[in-house]
Amino acid sequence: MDPPADPADEFRNWLELPRNVTASILLRLGAIEILTSAQRVCSPWRKLCKDPSMWRAVDICNTDNCWNNYELERMCHDAVDCSCGQLVDISVENFGTDKLLRHIADSSSQLKRLRHVHCNDISDEGFSGVAAKLPLLEELVISYCPLSKEALKAVGRYCPLLKSLKFNSRRYGKYEEEAFAIAENMSELRHLQLFGNMLTNDGLQASLDGCPHLESLDLRLCLNVTLAGDLGRRCAQQIKHLRLPGDSTDDREFIVWWKREFIVWWR
């Protein structure tokens, strides 16, 4: 019979893990958990959590409503500072202000991906001023934020490398100006999502004319678009990956929010 196992052998000392393995584990926790918990566990973890390479991508989402907006903004501010200018990808959901956006832009000249969702305190003026500081931006997601054609024009003017835009609306009516702003200022786009936007065929036509390099186009729940005749054929020929107004939304990240607002409007 084998001798009883030493209890000490049954447990792995986490401090003995290779640094890259520990970093990989911590990154899976997310920015909020790192800032509020992980970096307080021990000195080695705290030192690792302060490494700028841990903060090249930051995703802060208040899905559980555990934090108020002030706390989230402070944590986002700290995460940006920890990156020491190495930040290339940031996602902010359910909070965000012009002041925070300015801090992100001032501290992150290498930023390539910016994603804002349900950030009601970001203005056209604030966003337009920030766009001028993000010349390397390649991907932009603006979902359910109160921004208009002015912000889109600024992005097109100051972000020449932009290849992907998701401009998803929660406003209702005809907002043809937004589609025309995209068409007139973002000729290098490869990917465009206008989920729930109320553009018409005229706006779609302008987008196809102004963005000749488009490879993917998402028009789901764009209820004023009718893809029939020549326009439908052109979309089928020009766009490799086309999502139609009536296509399924089951894979849409924030569809629950949109459906709730859509039902209120529809009634």
PDB file of N, CA, C and O in Angstrom, residues 19 22-27 29-56 58 78-84:
ATOM      1  N   ARG A  19       5.701  33.516 -14.475  1.00  0.00           N
ATOM      2  CA  ARG A  19       5.097  34.848 -14.515  1.00  0.00           C
ATOM      3  C   ARG A  19       4.076  34.979 -15.635  1.00  0.00           C
ATOM      4  O   ARG A  19       3.009  35.568 -15.457  1.00  0.00           O
ATOM      5  N   THR A  22       0.790  33.263 -14.653  1.00  0.00           N
ATOM      6  CA  THR A  22       0.043  34.071 -13.685  1.00  0.00           C
ATOM      7  C   THR A  22      -0.614  35.259 -14.380  1.00  0.00           C
ATOM      8  O   THR A  22      -1.781  35.591 -14.117  1.00  0.00           O
ATOM      9  N   ALA A  23       0.123  35.906 -15.275  1.00  0.00           N
ATOM     10  CA  ALA A  23      -0.432  37.059 -16.002  1.00  0.00           C
ATOM     11  C   ALA A  23      -1.646  36.646 -16.826  1.00  0.00           C
ATOM     12  O   ALA A  23      -2.664  37.347 -16.861  1.00  0.00           O
ATOM     13  N   SER A  24      -1.555  35.482 -17.474  1.00  0.00           N
ATOM     14  CA  SER A  24      -2.670  34.995 -18.284  1.00  0.00           C
ATOM     15  C   SER A  24      -3.908  34.736 -17.433  1.00  0.00           C
ATOM     16  O   SER A  24      -5.037  35.048 -17.837  1.00  0.00           O
ATOM     17  N   ILE A  25      -3.698  34.189 -16.245  1.00  0.00           N
ATOM     18  CA  ILE A  25      -4.812  33.920 -15.325  1.00  0.00           C
ATOM     19  C   ILE A  25      -5.445  35.225 -14.860  1.00  0.00           C
ATOM     20  O   ILE A  25      -6.673  35.391 -14.873  1.00  0.00           O
ATOM     21  N   LEU A  26      -4.623  36.172 -14.476  1.00  0.00           N
ATOM     22  CA  LEU A  26      -5.140  37.445 -13.974  1.00  0.00           C
ATOM     23  C   LEU A  26      -5.900  38.206 -15.046  1.00  0.00           C
ATOM     24  O   LEU A  26      -6.932  38.840 -14.763  1.00  0.00           O
ATOM     25  N   LEU A  27      -5.429  38.153 -16.267  1.00  0.00           N
ATOM     26  CA  LEU A  27      -6.105  38.869 -17.350  1.00  0.00           C
ATOM     27  C   LEU A  27      -7.514  38.348 -17.581  1.00  0.00           C
ATOM     28  O   LEU A  27      -8.404  39.085 -18.017  1.00  0.00           O
ATOM     29  N   LEU A  29      -9.541  37.595 -15.342  1.00  0.00           N
ATOM     30  CA  LEU A  29     -10.419  38.123 -14.304  1.00  0.00           C
ATOM     31  C   LEU A  29     -11.138  39.382 -14.769  1.00  0.00           C
ATOM     32  O   LEU A  29     -12.267  39.641 -14.366  1.00  0.00           O
ATOM     33  N   GLY A  30     -10.483  40.184 -15.578  1.00  0.00           N
ATOM     34  CA  GLY A  30     -11.061  41.446 -16.013  1.00  0.00           C
ATOM     35  C   GLY A  30     -10.535  42.615 -15.213  1.00  0.00           C
ATOM     36  O   GLY A  30     -10.014  42.462 -14.095  1.00  0.00           O
ATOM     37  N   ALA A  31     -10.698  43.813 -15.768  1.00  0.00           N
ATOM     38  CA  ALA A  31     -10.114  45.015 -15.173  1.00  0.00           C
ATOM     39  C   ALA A  31     -10.660  45.307 -13.776  1.00  0.00           C
ATOM     40  O   ALA A  31      -9.899  45.644 -12.856  1.00  0.00           O
ATOM     41  N   ILE A  32     -11.970  45.192 -13.595  1.00  0.00           N
ATOM     42  CA  ILE A  32     -12.560  45.524 -12.293  1.00  0.00           C
ATOM     43  C   ILE A  32     -12.038  44.599 -11.209  1.00  0.00           C
ATOM     44  O   ILE A  32     -11.670  45.037 -10.112  1.00  0.00           O
ATOM     45  N   GLU A  33     -11.984  43.293 -11.493  1.00  0.00           N
ATOM     46  CA  GLU A  33     -11.512  42.330 -10.489  1.00  0.00           C
ATOM     47  C   GLU A  33     -10.045  42.540 -10.159  1.00  0.00           C
ATOM     48  O   GLU A  33      -9.628  42.391  -9.007  1.00  0.00           O
ATOM     49  N   ILE A  34      -9.252  42.898 -11.180  1.00  0.00           N
ATOM     50  CA  ILE A  34      -7.830  43.137 -10.926  1.00  0.00           C
ATOM     51  C   ILE A  34      -7.651  44.353 -10.020  1.00  0.00           C
ATOM     52  O   ILE A  34      -6.880  44.329  -9.052  1.00  0.00           O
ATOM     53  N   LEU A  35      -8.375  45.426 -10.335  1.00  0.00           N
ATOM     54  CA  LEU A  35      -8.214  46.672  -9.594  1.00  0.00           C
ATOM     55  C   LEU A  35      -8.745  46.579  -8.174  1.00  0.00           C
ATOM     56  O   LEU A  35      -8.185  47.189  -7.247  1.00  0.00           O
ATOM     57  N   THR A  36      -9.816  45.830  -7.972  1.00  0.00           N
ATOM     58  CA  THR A  36     -10.454  45.796  -6.653  1.00  0.00           C
ATOM     59  C   THR A  36     -10.045  44.611  -5.799  1.00  0.00           C
ATOM     60  O   THR A  36     -10.248  44.640  -4.577  1.00  0.00           O
ATOM     61  N   SER A  37      -9.497  43.561  -6.418  1.00  0.00           N
ATOM     62  CA  SER A  37      -9.218  42.351  -5.636  1.00  0.00           C
ATOM     63  C   SER A  37      -7.823  41.780  -5.874  1.00  0.00           C
ATOM     64  O   SER A  37      -7.009  41.696  -4.946  1.00  0.00           O
ATOM     65  N   ALA A  38      -7.543  41.376  -7.103  1.00  0.00           N
ATOM     66  CA  ALA A  38      -6.334  40.593  -7.383  1.00  0.00           C
ATOM     67  C   ALA A  38      -5.058  41.300  -6.959  1.00  0.00           C
ATOM     68  O   ALA A  38      -4.146  40.674  -6.387  1.00  0.00           O
ATOM     69  N   GLN A  39      -4.959  42.598  -7.213  1.00  0.00           N
ATOM     70  CA  GLN A  39      -3.705  43.292  -6.908  1.00  0.00           C
ATOM     71  C   GLN A  39      -3.467  43.454  -5.405  1.00  0.00           C
ATOM     72  O   GLN A  39      -2.385  43.850  -4.986  1.00  0.00           O
ATOM     73  N   ARG A  40      -4.471  43.099  -4.611  1.00  0.00           N
ATOM     74  CA  ARG A  40      -4.334  43.213  -3.164  1.00  0.00           C
ATOM     75  C   ARG A  40      -3.991  41.881  -2.490  1.00  0.00           C
ATOM     76  O   ARG A  40      -3.857  41.819  -1.267  1.00  0.00           O
ATOM     77  N   VAL A  41      -3.888  40.828  -3.279  1.00  0.00           N
ATOM     78  CA  VAL A  41      -3.656  39.499  -2.704  1.00  0.00           C
ATOM     79  C   VAL A  41      -2.271  39.383  -2.090  1.00  0.00           C
ATOM     80  O   VAL A  41      -2.103  38.909  -0.960  1.00  0.00           O
ATOM     81  N   CYS A  42      -1.243  39.807  -2.827  1.00  0.00           N
ATOM     82  CA  CYS A  42       0.136  39.679  -2.351  1.00  0.00           C
ATOM     83  C   CYS A  42       1.024  40.622  -3.140  1.00  0.00           C
ATOM     84  O   CYS A  42       0.631  41.134  -4.203  1.00  0.00           O
ATOM     85  N   SER A  43       2.227  40.816  -2.669  1.00  0.00           N
ATOM     86  CA  SER A  43       3.156  41.744  -3.320  1.00  0.00           C
ATOM     87  C   SER A  43       3.508  41.338  -4.750  1.00  0.00           C
ATOM     88  O   SER A  43       3.527  42.189  -5.648  1.00  0.00           O
ATOM     89  N   PRO A  44       3.814  40.039  -5.010  1.00  0.00           N
ATOM     90  CA  PRO A  44       4.122  39.651  -6.394  1.00  0.00           C
ATOM     91  C   PRO A  44       2.961  39.917  -7.355  1.00  0.00           C
ATOM     92  O   PRO A  44       3.176  40.369  -8.483  1.00  0.00           O
ATOM     93  N   TRP A  45       1.749  39.636  -6.910  1.00  0.00           N
ATOM     94  CA  TRP A  45       0.593  39.894  -7.780  1.00  0.00           C
ATOM     95  C   TRP A  45       0.408  41.396  -7.987  1.00  0.00           C
ATOM     96  O   TRP A  45       0.074  41.827  -9.094  1.00  0.00           O
ATOM     97  N   ARG A  46       0.606  42.162  -6.935  1.00  0.00           N
ATOM     98  CA  ARG A  46       0.455  43.611  -7.064  1.00  0.00           C
ATOM     99  C   ARG A  46       1.473  44.163  -8.059  1.00  0.00           C
ATOM    100  O   ARG A  46       1.143  45.002  -8.910  1.00  0.00           O
ATOM    101  N   LYS A  47       2.692  43.669  -7.979  1.00  0.00           N
ATOM    102  CA  LYS A  47       3.728  44.123  -8.900  1.00  0.00           C
ATOM    103  C   LYS A  47       3.373  43.761 -10.338  1.00  0.00           C
ATOM    104  O   LYS A  47       3.525  44.571 -11.261  1.00  0.00           O
ATOM    105  N   LEU A  48       2.870  42.539 -10.521  1.00  0.00           N
ATOM    106  CA  LEU A  48       2.485  42.103 -11.862  1.00  0.00           C
ATOM    107  C   LEU A  48       1.307  42.926 -12.376  1.00  0.00           C
ATOM    108  O   LEU A  48       1.267  43.299 -13.552  1.00  0.00           O
ATOM    109  N   CYS A  49       0.360  43.223 -11.514  1.00  0.00           N
ATOM    110  CA  CYS A  49      -0.824  43.993 -11.925  1.00  0.00           C
ATOM    111  C   CYS A  49      -0.479  45.427 -12.291  1.00  0.00           C
ATOM    112  O   CYS A  49      -1.279  46.105 -12.952  1.00  0.00           O
ATOM    113  N   LYS A  50       0.668  45.907 -11.855  1.00  0.00           N
ATOM    114  CA  LYS A  50       1.098  47.260 -12.196  1.00  0.00           C
ATOM    115  C   LYS A  50       1.909  47.300 -13.490  1.00  0.00           C
ATOM    116  O   LYS A  50       2.265  48.384 -13.969  1.00  0.00           O
ATOM    117  N   ASP A  51       2.181  46.146 -14.063  1.00  0.00           N
ATOM    118  CA  ASP A  51       2.938  46.094 -15.314  1.00  0.00           C
ATOM    119  C   ASP A  51       2.086  46.667 -16.442  1.00  0.00           C
ATOM    120  O   ASP A  51       0.963  46.206 -16.678  1.00  0.00           O
ATOM    121  N   PRO A  52       2.574  47.664 -17.181  1.00  0.00           N
ATOM    122  CA  PRO A  52       1.780  48.269 -18.261  1.00  0.00           C
ATOM    123  C   PRO A  52       1.295  47.273 -19.315  1.00  0.00           C
ATOM    124  O   PRO A  52       0.236  47.490 -19.920  1.00  0.00           O
ATOM    125  N   SER A  53       2.032  46.183 -19.511  1.00  0.00           N
ATOM    126  CA  SER A  53       1.616  45.197 -20.515  1.00  0.00           C
ATOM    127  C   SER A  53       0.311  44.504 -20.139  1.00  0.00           C
ATOM    128  O   SER A  53      -0.368  43.935 -20.998  1.00  0.00           O
ATOM    129  N   MET A  54      -0.063  44.567 -18.859  1.00  0.00           N
ATOM    130  CA  MET A  54      -1.327  43.979 -18.406  1.00  0.00           C
ATOM    131  C   MET A  54      -2.523  44.852 -18.802  1.00  0.00           C
ATOM    132  O   MET A  54      -3.670  44.417 -18.703  1.00  0.00           O
ATOM    133  N   TRP A  55      -2.241  46.062 -19.252  1.00  0.00           N
ATOM    134  CA  TRP A  55      -3.313  47.028 -19.487  1.00  0.00           C
ATOM    135  C   TRP A  55      -3.351  47.519 -20.937  1.00  0.00           C
ATOM    136  O   TRP A  55      -3.820  48.623 -21.204  1.00  0.00           O
ATOM    137  N   ARG A  56      -2.891  46.697 -21.840  1.00  0.00           N
ATOM    138  CA  ARG A  56      -2.974  47.074 -23.253  1.00  0.00           C
ATOM    139  C   ARG A  56      -4.423  47.000 -23.754  1.00  0.00           C
ATOM    140  O   ARG A  56      -4.790  47.693 -24.700  1.00  0.00           O
ATOM    141  N   VAL A  58      -8.430  47.055 -22.120  1.00  0.00           N
ATOM    142  CA  VAL A  58      -9.236  47.299 -20.916  1.00  0.00           C
ATOM    143  C   VAL A  58     -10.707  47.200 -21.282  1.00  0.00           C
ATOM    144  O   VAL A  58     -11.171  47.845 -22.227  1.00  0.00           O
ATOM    145  N   ASP A  78      -7.888  54.800 -13.509  1.00  0.00           N
ATOM    146  CA  ASP A  78      -6.718  54.103 -12.957  1.00  0.00           C
ATOM    147  C   ASP A  78      -6.152  53.091 -13.958  1.00  0.00           C
ATOM    148  O   ASP A  78      -4.932  52.955 -14.094  1.00  0.00           O
ATOM    149  N   ALA A  79      -7.044  52.368 -14.646  1.00  0.00           N
ATOM    150  CA  ALA A  79      -6.596  51.377 -15.617  1.00  0.00           C
ATOM    151  C   ALA A  79      -5.822  52.036 -16.752  1.00  0.00           C
ATOM    152  O   ALA A  79      -4.783  51.528 -17.203  1.00  0.00           O
ATOM    153  N   VAL A  80      -6.321  53.165 -17.224  1.00  0.00           N
ATOM    154  CA  VAL A  80      -5.631  53.904 -18.284  1.00  0.00           C
ATOM    155  C   VAL A  80      -4.261  54.360 -17.807  1.00  0.00           C
ATOM    156  O   VAL A  80      -3.267  54.254 -18.527  1.00  0.00           O
ATOM    157  N   ASP A  81      -4.189  54.846 -16.569  1.00  0.00           N
ATOM    158  CA  ASP A  81      -2.906  55.278 -16.016  1.00  0.00           C
ATOM    159  C   ASP A  81      -1.934  54.111 -15.915  1.00  0.00           C
ATOM    160  O   ASP A  81      -0.722  54.258 -16.170  1.00  0.00           O
ATOM    161  N   CYS A  82      -2.438  52.935 -15.539  1.00  0.00           N
ATOM    162  CA  CYS A  82      -1.571  51.754 -15.406  1.00  0.00           C
ATOM    163  C   CYS A  82      -0.965  51.350 -16.744  1.00  0.00           C
ATOM    164  O   CYS A  82       0.100  50.720 -16.788  1.00  0.00           O
ATOM    165  N   SER A  83      -1.636  51.682 -17.828  1.00  0.00           N
ATOM    166  CA  SER A  83      -1.131  51.279 -19.150  1.00  0.00           C
ATOM    167  C   SER A  83       0.102  52.070 -19.573  1.00  0.00           C
ATOM    168  O   SER A  83       0.822  51.639 -20.482  1.00  0.00           O
ATOM    169  N   CYS A  84       0.332  53.207 -18.954  1.00  0.00           N
ATOM    170  CA  CYS A  84       1.510  54.039 -19.257  1.00  0.00           C
ATOM    171  C   CYS A  84       1.662  54.301 -20.758  1.00  0.00           C
ATOM    172  O   CYS A  84       2.762  54.217 -21.311  1.00  0.00           O
TER     173      CYS A  84
END
